[in-house]
Short mmCIF file of C-alpha atoms in Angstrom, two decimals:
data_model
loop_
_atom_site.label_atom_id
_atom_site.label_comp_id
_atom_site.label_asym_id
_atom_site.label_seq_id
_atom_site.Cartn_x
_atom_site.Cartn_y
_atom_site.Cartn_z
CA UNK A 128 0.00 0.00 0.00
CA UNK A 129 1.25 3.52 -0.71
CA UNK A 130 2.41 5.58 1.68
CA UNK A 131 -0.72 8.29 1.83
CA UNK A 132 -3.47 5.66 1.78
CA UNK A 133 -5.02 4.88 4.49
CA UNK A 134 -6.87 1.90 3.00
CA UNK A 135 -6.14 -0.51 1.07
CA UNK A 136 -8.25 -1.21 -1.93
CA UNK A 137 -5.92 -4.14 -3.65
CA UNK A 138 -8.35 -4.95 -6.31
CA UNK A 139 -9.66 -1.59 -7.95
CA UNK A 140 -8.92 -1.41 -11.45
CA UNK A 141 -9.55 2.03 -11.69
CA UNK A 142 -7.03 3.23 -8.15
CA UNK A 143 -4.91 0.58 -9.97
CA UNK A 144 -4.81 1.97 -13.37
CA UNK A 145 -4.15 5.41 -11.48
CA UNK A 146 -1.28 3.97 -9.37
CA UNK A 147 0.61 2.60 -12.32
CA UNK A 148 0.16 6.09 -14.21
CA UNK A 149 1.27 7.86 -11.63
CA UNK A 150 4.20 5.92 -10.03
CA UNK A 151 5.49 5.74 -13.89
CA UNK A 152 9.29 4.67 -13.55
CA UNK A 153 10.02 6.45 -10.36
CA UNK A 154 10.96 3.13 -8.67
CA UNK A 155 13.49 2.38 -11.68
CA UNK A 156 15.36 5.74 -11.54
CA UNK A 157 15.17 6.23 -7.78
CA UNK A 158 17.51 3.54 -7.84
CA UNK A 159 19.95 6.04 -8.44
CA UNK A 160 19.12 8.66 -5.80
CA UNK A 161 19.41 5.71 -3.13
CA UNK A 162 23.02 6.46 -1.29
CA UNK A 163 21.60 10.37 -1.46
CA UNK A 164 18.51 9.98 0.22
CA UNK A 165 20.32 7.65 2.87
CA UNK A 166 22.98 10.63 2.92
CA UNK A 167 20.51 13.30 3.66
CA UNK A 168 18.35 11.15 6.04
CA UNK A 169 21.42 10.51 7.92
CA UNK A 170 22.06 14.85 8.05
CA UNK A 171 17.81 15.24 9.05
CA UNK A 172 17.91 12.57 11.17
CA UNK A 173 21.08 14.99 13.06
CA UNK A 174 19.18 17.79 12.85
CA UNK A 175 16.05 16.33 14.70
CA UNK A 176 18.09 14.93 17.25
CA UNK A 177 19.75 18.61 17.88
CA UNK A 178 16.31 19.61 18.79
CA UNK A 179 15.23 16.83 20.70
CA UNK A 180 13.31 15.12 18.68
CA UNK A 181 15.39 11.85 18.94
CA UNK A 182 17.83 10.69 21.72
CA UNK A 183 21.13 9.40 21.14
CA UNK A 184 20.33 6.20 21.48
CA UNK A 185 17.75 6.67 18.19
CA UNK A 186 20.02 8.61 16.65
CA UNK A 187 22.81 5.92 16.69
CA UNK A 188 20.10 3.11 15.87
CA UNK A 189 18.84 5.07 13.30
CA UNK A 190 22.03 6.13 11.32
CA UNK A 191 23.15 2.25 11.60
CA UNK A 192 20.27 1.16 9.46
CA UNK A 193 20.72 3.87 6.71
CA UNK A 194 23.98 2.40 6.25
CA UNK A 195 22.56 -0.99 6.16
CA UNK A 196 20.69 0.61 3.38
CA UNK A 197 23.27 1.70 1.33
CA UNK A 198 25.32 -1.75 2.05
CA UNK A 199 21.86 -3.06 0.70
CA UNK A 200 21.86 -0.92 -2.15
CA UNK A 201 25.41 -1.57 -3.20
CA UNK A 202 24.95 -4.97 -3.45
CA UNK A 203 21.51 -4.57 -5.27
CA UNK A 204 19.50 -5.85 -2.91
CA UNK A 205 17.58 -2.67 -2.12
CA UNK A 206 14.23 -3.05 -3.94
CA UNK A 207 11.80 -0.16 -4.33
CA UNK A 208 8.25 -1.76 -5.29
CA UNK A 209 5.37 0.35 -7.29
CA UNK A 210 3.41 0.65 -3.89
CA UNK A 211 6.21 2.26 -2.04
CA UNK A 212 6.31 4.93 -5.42
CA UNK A 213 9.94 6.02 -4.96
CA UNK A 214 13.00 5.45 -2.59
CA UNK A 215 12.34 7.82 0.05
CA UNK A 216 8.90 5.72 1.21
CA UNK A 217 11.19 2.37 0.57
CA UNK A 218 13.91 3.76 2.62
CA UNK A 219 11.36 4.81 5.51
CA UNK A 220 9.71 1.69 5.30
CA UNK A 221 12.70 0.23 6.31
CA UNK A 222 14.02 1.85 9.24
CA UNK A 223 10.41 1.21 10.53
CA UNK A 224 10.09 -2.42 9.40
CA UNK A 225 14.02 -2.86 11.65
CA UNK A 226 13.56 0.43 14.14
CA UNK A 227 9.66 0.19 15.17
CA UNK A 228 8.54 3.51 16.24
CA UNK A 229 12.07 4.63 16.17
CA UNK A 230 11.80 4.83 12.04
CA UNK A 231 8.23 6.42 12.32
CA UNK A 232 10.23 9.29 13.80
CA UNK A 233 12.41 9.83 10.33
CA UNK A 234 9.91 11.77 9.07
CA UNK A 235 9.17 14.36 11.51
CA UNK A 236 9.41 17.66 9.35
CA UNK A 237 9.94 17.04 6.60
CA UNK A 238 8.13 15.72 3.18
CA UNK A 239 8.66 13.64 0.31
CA UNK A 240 9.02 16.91 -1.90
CA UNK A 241 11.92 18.26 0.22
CA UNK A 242 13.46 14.49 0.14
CA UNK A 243 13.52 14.43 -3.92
CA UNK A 244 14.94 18.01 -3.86
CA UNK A 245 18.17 17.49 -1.73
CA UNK A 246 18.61 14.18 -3.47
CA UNK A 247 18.43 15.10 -6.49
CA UNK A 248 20.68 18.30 -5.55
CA UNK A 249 22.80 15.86 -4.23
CA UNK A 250 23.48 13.53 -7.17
CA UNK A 251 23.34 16.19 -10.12
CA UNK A 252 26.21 18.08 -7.43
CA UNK A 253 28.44 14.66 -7.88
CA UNK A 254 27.50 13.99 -11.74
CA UNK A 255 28.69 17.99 -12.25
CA UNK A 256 32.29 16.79 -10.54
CA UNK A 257 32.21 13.94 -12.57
CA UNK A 258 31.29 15.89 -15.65
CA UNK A 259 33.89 19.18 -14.99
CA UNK A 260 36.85 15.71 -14.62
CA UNK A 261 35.82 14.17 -17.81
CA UNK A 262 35.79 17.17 -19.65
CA UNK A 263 39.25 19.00 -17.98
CA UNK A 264 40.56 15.28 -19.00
CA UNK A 265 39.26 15.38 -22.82
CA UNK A 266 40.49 19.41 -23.14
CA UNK A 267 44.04 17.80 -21.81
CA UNK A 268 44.05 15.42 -24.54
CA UNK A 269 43.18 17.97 -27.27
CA UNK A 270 46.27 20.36 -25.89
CA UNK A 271 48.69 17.47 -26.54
CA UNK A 272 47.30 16.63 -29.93
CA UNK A 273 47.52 20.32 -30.96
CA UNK A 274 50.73 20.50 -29.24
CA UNK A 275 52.15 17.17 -31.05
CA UNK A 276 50.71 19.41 -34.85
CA UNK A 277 51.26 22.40 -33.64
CA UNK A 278 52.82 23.55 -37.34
CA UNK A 279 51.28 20.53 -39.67
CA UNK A 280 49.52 22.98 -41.95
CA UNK A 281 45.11 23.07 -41.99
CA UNK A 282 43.06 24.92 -44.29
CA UNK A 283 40.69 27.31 -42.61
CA UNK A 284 37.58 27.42 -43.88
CA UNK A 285 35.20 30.23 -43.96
CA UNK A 286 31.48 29.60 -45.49
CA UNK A 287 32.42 26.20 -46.31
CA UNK A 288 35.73 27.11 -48.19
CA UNK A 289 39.04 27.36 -48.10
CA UNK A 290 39.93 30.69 -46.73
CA UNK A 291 43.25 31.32 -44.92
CA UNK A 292 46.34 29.09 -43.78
CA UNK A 293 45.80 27.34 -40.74
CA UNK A 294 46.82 24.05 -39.01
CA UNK A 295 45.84 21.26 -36.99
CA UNK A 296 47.38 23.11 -33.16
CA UNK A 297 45.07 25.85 -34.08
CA UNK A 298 42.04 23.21 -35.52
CA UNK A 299 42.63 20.73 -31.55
CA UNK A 300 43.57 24.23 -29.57
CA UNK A 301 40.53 26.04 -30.21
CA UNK A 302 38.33 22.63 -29.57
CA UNK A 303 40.29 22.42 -26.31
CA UNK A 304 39.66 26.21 -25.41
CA UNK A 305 35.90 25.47 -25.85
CA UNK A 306 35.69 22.90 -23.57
CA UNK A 307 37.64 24.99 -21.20
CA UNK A 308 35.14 27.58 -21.29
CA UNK A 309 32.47 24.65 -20.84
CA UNK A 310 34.06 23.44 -17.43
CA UNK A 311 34.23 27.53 -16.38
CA UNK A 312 30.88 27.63 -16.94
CA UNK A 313 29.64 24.05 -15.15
CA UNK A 314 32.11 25.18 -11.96
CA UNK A 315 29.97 28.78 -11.72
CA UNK A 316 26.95 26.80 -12.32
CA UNK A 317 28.08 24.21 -9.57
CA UNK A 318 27.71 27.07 -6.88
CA UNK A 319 23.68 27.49 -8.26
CA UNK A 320 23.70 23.95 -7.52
CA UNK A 321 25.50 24.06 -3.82
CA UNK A 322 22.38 25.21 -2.28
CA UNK A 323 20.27 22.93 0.11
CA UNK A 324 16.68 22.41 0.10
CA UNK A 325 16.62 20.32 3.05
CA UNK A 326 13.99 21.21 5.70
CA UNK A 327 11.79 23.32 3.31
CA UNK A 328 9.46 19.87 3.15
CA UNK A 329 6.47 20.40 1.41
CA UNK A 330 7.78 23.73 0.74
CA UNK A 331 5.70 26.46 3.45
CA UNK A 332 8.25 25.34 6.37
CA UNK A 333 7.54 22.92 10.01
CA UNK A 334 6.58 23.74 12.92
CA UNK A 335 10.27 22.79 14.40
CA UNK A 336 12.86 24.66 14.74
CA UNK A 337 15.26 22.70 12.54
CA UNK A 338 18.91 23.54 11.91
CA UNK A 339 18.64 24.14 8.29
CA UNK A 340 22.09 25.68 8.16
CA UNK A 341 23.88 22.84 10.40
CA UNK A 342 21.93 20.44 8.19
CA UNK A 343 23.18 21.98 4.67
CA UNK A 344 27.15 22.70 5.78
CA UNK A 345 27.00 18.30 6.99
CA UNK A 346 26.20 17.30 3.23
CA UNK A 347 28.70 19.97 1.82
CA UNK A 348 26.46 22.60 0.95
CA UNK A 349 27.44 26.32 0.73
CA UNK A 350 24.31 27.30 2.30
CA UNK A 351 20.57 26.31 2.30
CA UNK A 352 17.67 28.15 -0.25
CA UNK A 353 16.59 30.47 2.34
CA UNK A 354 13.22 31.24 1.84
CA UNK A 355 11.21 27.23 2.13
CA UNK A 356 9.01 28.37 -0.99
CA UNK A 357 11.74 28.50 -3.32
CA UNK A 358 12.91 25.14 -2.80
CA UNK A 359 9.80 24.07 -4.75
CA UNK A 360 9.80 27.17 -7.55
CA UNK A 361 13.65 25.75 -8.40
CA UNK A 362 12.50 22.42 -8.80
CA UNK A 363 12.53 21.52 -12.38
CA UNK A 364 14.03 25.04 -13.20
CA UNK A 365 17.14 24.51 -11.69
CA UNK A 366 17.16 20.91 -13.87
CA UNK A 367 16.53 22.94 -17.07
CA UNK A 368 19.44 24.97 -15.72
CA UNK A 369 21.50 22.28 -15.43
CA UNK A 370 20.89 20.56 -18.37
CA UNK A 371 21.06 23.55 -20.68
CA UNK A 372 24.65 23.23 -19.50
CA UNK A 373 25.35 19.98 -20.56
CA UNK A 374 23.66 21.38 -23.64
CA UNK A 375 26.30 23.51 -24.43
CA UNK A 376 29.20 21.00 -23.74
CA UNK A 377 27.20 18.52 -26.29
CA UNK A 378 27.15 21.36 -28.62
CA UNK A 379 31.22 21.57 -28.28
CA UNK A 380 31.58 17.91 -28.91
CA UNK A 381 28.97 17.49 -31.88
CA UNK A 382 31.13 20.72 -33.21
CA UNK A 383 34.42 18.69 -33.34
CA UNK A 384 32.36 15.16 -34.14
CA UNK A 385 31.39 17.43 -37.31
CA UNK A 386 34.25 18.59 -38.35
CA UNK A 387 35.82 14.63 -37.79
CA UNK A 388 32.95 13.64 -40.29
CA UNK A 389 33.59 16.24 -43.43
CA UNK A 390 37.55 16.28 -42.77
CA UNK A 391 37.99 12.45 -42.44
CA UNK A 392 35.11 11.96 -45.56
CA UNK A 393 36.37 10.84 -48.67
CA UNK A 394 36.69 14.40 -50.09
CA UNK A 395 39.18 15.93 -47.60
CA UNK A 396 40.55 12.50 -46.23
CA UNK A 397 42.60 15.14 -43.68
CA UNK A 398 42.55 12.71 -41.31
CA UNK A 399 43.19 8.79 -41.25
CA UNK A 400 40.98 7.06 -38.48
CA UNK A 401 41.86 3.85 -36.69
CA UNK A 402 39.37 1.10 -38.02
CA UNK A 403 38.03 -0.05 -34.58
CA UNK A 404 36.44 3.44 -34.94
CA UNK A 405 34.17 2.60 -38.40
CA UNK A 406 31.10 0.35 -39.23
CA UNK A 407 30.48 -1.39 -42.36
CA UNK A 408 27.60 -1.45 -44.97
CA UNK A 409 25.15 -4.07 -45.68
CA UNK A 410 25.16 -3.60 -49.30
CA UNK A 411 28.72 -1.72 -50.18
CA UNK A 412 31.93 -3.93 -49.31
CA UNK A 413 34.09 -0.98 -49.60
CA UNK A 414 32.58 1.60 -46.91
CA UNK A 415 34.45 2.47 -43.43
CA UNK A 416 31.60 4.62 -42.09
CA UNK A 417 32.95 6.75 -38.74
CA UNK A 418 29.51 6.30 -37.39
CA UNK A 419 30.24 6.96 -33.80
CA UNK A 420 31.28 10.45 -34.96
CA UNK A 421 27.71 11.15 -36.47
CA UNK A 422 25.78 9.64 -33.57
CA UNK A 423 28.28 11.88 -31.71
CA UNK A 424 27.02 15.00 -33.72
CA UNK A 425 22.81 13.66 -33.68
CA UNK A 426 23.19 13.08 -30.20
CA UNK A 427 23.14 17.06 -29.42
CA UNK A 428 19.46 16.75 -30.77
CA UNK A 429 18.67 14.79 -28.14
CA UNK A 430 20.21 17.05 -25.16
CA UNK A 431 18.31 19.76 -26.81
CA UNK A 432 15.47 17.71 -26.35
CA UNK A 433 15.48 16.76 -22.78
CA UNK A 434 16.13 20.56 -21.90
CA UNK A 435 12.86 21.77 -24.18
CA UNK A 436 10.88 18.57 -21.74
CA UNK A 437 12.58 20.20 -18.87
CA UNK A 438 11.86 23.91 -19.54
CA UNK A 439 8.14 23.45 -20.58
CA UNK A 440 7.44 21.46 -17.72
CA UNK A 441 8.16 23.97 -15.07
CA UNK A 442 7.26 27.13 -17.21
CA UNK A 443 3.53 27.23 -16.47
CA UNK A 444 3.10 26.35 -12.86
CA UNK A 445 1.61 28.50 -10.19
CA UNK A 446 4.32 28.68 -7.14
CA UNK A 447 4.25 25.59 -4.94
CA UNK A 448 4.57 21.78 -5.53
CA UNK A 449 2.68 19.87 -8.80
CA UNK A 450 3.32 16.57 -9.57
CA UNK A 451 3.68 17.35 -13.18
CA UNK A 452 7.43 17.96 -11.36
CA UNK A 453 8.09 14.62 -10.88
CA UNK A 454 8.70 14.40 -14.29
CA UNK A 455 11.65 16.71 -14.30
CA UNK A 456 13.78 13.61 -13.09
CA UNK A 457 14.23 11.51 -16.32
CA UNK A 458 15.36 13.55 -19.08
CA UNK A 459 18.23 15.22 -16.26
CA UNK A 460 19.15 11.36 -15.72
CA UNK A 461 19.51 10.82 -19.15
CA UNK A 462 21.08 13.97 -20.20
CA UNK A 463 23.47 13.10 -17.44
CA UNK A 464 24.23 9.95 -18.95
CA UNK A 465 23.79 10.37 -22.41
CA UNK A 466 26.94 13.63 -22.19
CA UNK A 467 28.85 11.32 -20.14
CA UNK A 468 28.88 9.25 -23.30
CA UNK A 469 29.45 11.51 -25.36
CA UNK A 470 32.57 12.84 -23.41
CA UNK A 471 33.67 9.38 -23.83
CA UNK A 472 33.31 8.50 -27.31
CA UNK A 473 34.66 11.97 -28.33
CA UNK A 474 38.18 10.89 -26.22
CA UNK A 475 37.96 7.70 -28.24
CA UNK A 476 38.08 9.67 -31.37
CA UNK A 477 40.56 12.30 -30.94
CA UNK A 478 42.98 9.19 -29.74
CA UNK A 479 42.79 7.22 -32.49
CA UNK A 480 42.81 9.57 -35.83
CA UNK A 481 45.70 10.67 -37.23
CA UNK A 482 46.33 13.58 -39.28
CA UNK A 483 46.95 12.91 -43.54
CA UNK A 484 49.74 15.44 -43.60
CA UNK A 485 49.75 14.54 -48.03
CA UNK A 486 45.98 15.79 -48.00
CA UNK A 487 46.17 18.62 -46.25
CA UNK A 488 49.20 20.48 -47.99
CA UNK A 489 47.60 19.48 -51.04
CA UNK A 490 44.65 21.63 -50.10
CA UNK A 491 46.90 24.60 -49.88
CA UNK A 492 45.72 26.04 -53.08
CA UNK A 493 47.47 29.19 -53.81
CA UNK A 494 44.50 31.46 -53.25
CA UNK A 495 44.30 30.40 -49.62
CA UNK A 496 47.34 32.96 -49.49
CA UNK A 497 45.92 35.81 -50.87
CA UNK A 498 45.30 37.54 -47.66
CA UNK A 499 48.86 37.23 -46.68
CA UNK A 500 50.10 39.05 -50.05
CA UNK A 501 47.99 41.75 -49.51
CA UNK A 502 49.33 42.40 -46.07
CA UNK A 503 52.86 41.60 -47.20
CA UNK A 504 52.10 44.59 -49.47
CA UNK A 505 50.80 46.91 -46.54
CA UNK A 506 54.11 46.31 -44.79
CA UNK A 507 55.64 48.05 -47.83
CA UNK A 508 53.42 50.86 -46.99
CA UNK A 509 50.26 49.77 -49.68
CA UNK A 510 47.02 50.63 -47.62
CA UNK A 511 45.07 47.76 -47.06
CA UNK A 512 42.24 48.94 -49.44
CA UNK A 513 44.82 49.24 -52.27
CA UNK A 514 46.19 45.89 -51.37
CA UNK A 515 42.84 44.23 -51.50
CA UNK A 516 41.91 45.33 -54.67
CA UNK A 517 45.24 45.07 -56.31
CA UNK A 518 45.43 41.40 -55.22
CA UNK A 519 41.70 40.54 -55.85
CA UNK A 520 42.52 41.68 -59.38
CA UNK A 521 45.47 39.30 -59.86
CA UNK A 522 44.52 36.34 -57.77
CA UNK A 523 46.23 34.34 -60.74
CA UNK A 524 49.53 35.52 -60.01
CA UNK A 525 49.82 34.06 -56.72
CA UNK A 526 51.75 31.20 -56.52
CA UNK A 527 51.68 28.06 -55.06
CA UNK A 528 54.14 27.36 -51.78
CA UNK A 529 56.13 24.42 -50.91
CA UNK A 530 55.89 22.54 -47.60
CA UNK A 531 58.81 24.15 -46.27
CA UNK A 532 56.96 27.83 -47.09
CA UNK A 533 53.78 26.95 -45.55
CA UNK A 534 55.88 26.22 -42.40
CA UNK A 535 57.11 29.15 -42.20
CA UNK A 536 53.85 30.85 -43.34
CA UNK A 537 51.96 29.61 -39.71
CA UNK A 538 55.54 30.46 -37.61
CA UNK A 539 55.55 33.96 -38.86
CA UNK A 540 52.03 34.86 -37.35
CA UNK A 541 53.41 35.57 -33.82
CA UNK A 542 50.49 37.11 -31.81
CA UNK A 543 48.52 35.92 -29.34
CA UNK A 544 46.48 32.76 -30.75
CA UNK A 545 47.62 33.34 -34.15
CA UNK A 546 49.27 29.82 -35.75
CA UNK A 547 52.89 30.80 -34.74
CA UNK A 548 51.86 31.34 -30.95
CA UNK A 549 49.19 29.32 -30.24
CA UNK A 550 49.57 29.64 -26.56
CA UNK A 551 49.11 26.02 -25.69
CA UNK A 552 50.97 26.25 -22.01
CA UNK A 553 48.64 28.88 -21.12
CA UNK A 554 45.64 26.94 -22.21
CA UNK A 555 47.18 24.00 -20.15
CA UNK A 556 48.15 26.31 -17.11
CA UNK A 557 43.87 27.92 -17.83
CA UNK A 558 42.54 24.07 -17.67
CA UNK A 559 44.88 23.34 -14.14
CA UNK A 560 43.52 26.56 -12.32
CA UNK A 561 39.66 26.08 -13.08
#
């Protein structure tokens, strides 16, 4: 029997058929919020016994069978049925199934709603560590690719053509710099996040005077949401927050998975990729597909998807607690999951493609150095304008450089970023300090 009825009624189709709808899957992906339930039950459980709520003795009995639970739930053998609805009733259940009256005490003010919140606060705080690792890890791995090409000459592109001498440091370097500016944003977002809920409940406040502050700094918070109503305004908000993040780390990765795609294809071939990476066709013997690269680049779809779920679900609600919010937990779990795959696939790719150093000088057509003649002729004192047009007129005279030329083409360019001074330590020294 669920944990509001106060009869049972085991054979109603219709209280049935409204169980099942609205349970859904909770029991499935609570499985995940287990050890942060138990960790925040453990901090409540504290807090009542600061007020005198529970004695020591309860206290101590009490924090020994939430780490039974998470023992339990280690091991998988921590079931959450469709009756109990999610893991906070399963995990109260329990201490009163082994405590008695003891475990009735766990839920002396507080509610379900203010359970989900710190849990969920809790395990989106670790999968944002996890996240801001993976990432700092793939950005290192892009700095010593650029850094081992640093001068193998690129073609830049603009509007899809060749534009301007480039090369593969500045290609990797820039991909790396975006993901640094991905983990700078996750770690400012990460303090949004470092706010506890805990002891709003349902979100109006209790009638005990509960240590909210104590209670937040023992799970690692900076701080508790002061006000109890906003606890349950941020919920599904701050998910939509969260995930619009990961949103635009996916968008980083489908960025290079993209360019791997066109500048690997047959037409550029400006890379070489290891086999393992490539699929086969059913019909054409001769194709090495890099499909993980494309379901790399598609897989951004999907990220934007669960953010549109999670910012139309929370969009239109009056302040307080729906239970249209319970919905908010899915598509965060599987952005969560589904970026964390993507930051791993996109480290199998960058390790295992090598640049086709014969392709990409022969796509150093002599117009891609048209730009650099006309400033060649402004530092003879030619204004620019002059230059332009003077060049744009004989684009045929331009000639062709050898590999040696290029070379010192990309060394000359000495500011800042440019392709002779990439700046790759202080990228490297930028990715140690965030």
């Amino acid at each position: 029997m669920t944990l509001w009825k106060t009869d049972s009624i085991e054979n109603n189709t219709l209280q049935n058929l409204i169980e099942k709808f609205t349970v859904g899957n909770d029991p499935q992906l609570d499985q995940t919020l287990v050890p942060y339930d138990v960790d925040a039950s453990i901090a409540h459980a504290e807090g009542l016994a600061s007020i005198h709520i529970l004695n020591v003795l309860e206290l101590k009995k009490i924090i020994q069978a939430l780490e039974d639970i998470k023992a339990l739930h280690a091991k998988s053998h921590f079931p959450i049925t469709q009756a109990q609805e999610d893991c906070h009733t399963a995990i109260e259940d329990f201490l009163v199934e082994k405590l008695g009256d003891t475990g009735k005490k766990i839920h002396t003010g507080r509610s379900r709603n203010d359970q989900v919140l710190v849990a969920m606060r809790l395990w989106e705080r670790d999968t944002i560590d996890q996240i801001i690792y993976s990432t700092k890890e793939l950005a290192l791995v892009f700095i010593s690719f650029a850094s081992k090409y640093e001068f193998m000459p690129m073609p830049g592109f603009t509007h899809t053509q060749i534009a301007m001498p480039s090369s593969i440091g500045m290609w990797a370097g820039s991909i790396s710099e975006m993901l640094l500016l991905n983990i700078e944003a996750l770690t400012d977002f990460r303090k949004t996040l470092n706010r506890s809920p805990l002891g709003s409940a349902a979100g109006f406040g209790v009638g005990f005077n509960l240590p909210r502050e104590e209670m937040a700094q023992s799970l690692g918070f900076d701080g508790c949401l002061q006000v109890a109503l906003t606890s349950q305004n941020m919920r599904g908000k701050i998910e939509a927050d969260f995930v619009s993040q990961l949103v635009s780390l996916s968008a980083t990765l489908a960025h290079f998975a993209n360019d791997l795609v066109w500048f690997s294809s047959s037409p550029f071939q400006f890379f070489d990729v290891a086999p393992e990476l490539t699929t086969g066709s059913s019909i054409m013997p001769q194709k090495r597909n890099l499909d993980p690269a494309e379901l790399l680049r598609g897989s951004h779809s999907h990220m934007l998807g669960h953010e549109c779920s999670l910012r139309n679900l929370s969009s239109h609600l009056i302040s307080g607690y729906h239970r249209d919010l319970q919905l908010s937990k899915e598509p965060t779990m599987k952005a969560v999951n589904l970026i964390q795959s993507m930051l791993e696939i996109a480290q199998a790719l960058i390790e295992n493609i090598m640049p086709n150093e014969e392709a990409l000088i022969k796509a150093f057509t002599p117009e891609i150095f048209a730009a650099d003649k006309a400033n060649t002729l402004v530092k003879k004192g030619v204004p620019f304008r002059k230059a332009y047009l003077q060049v744009k007129k004989d684009l045929s005279d331009i000639k062709p450089m050898t590999k040696a030329e290029i070379l010192e083409n990309l060394k000359c360019k000495t500011h800042l970023g440019a392709s002779g001074n990439l700046g790759l330590d202080l990228l490297r020294q930028r990715l140690t300090n965030s």
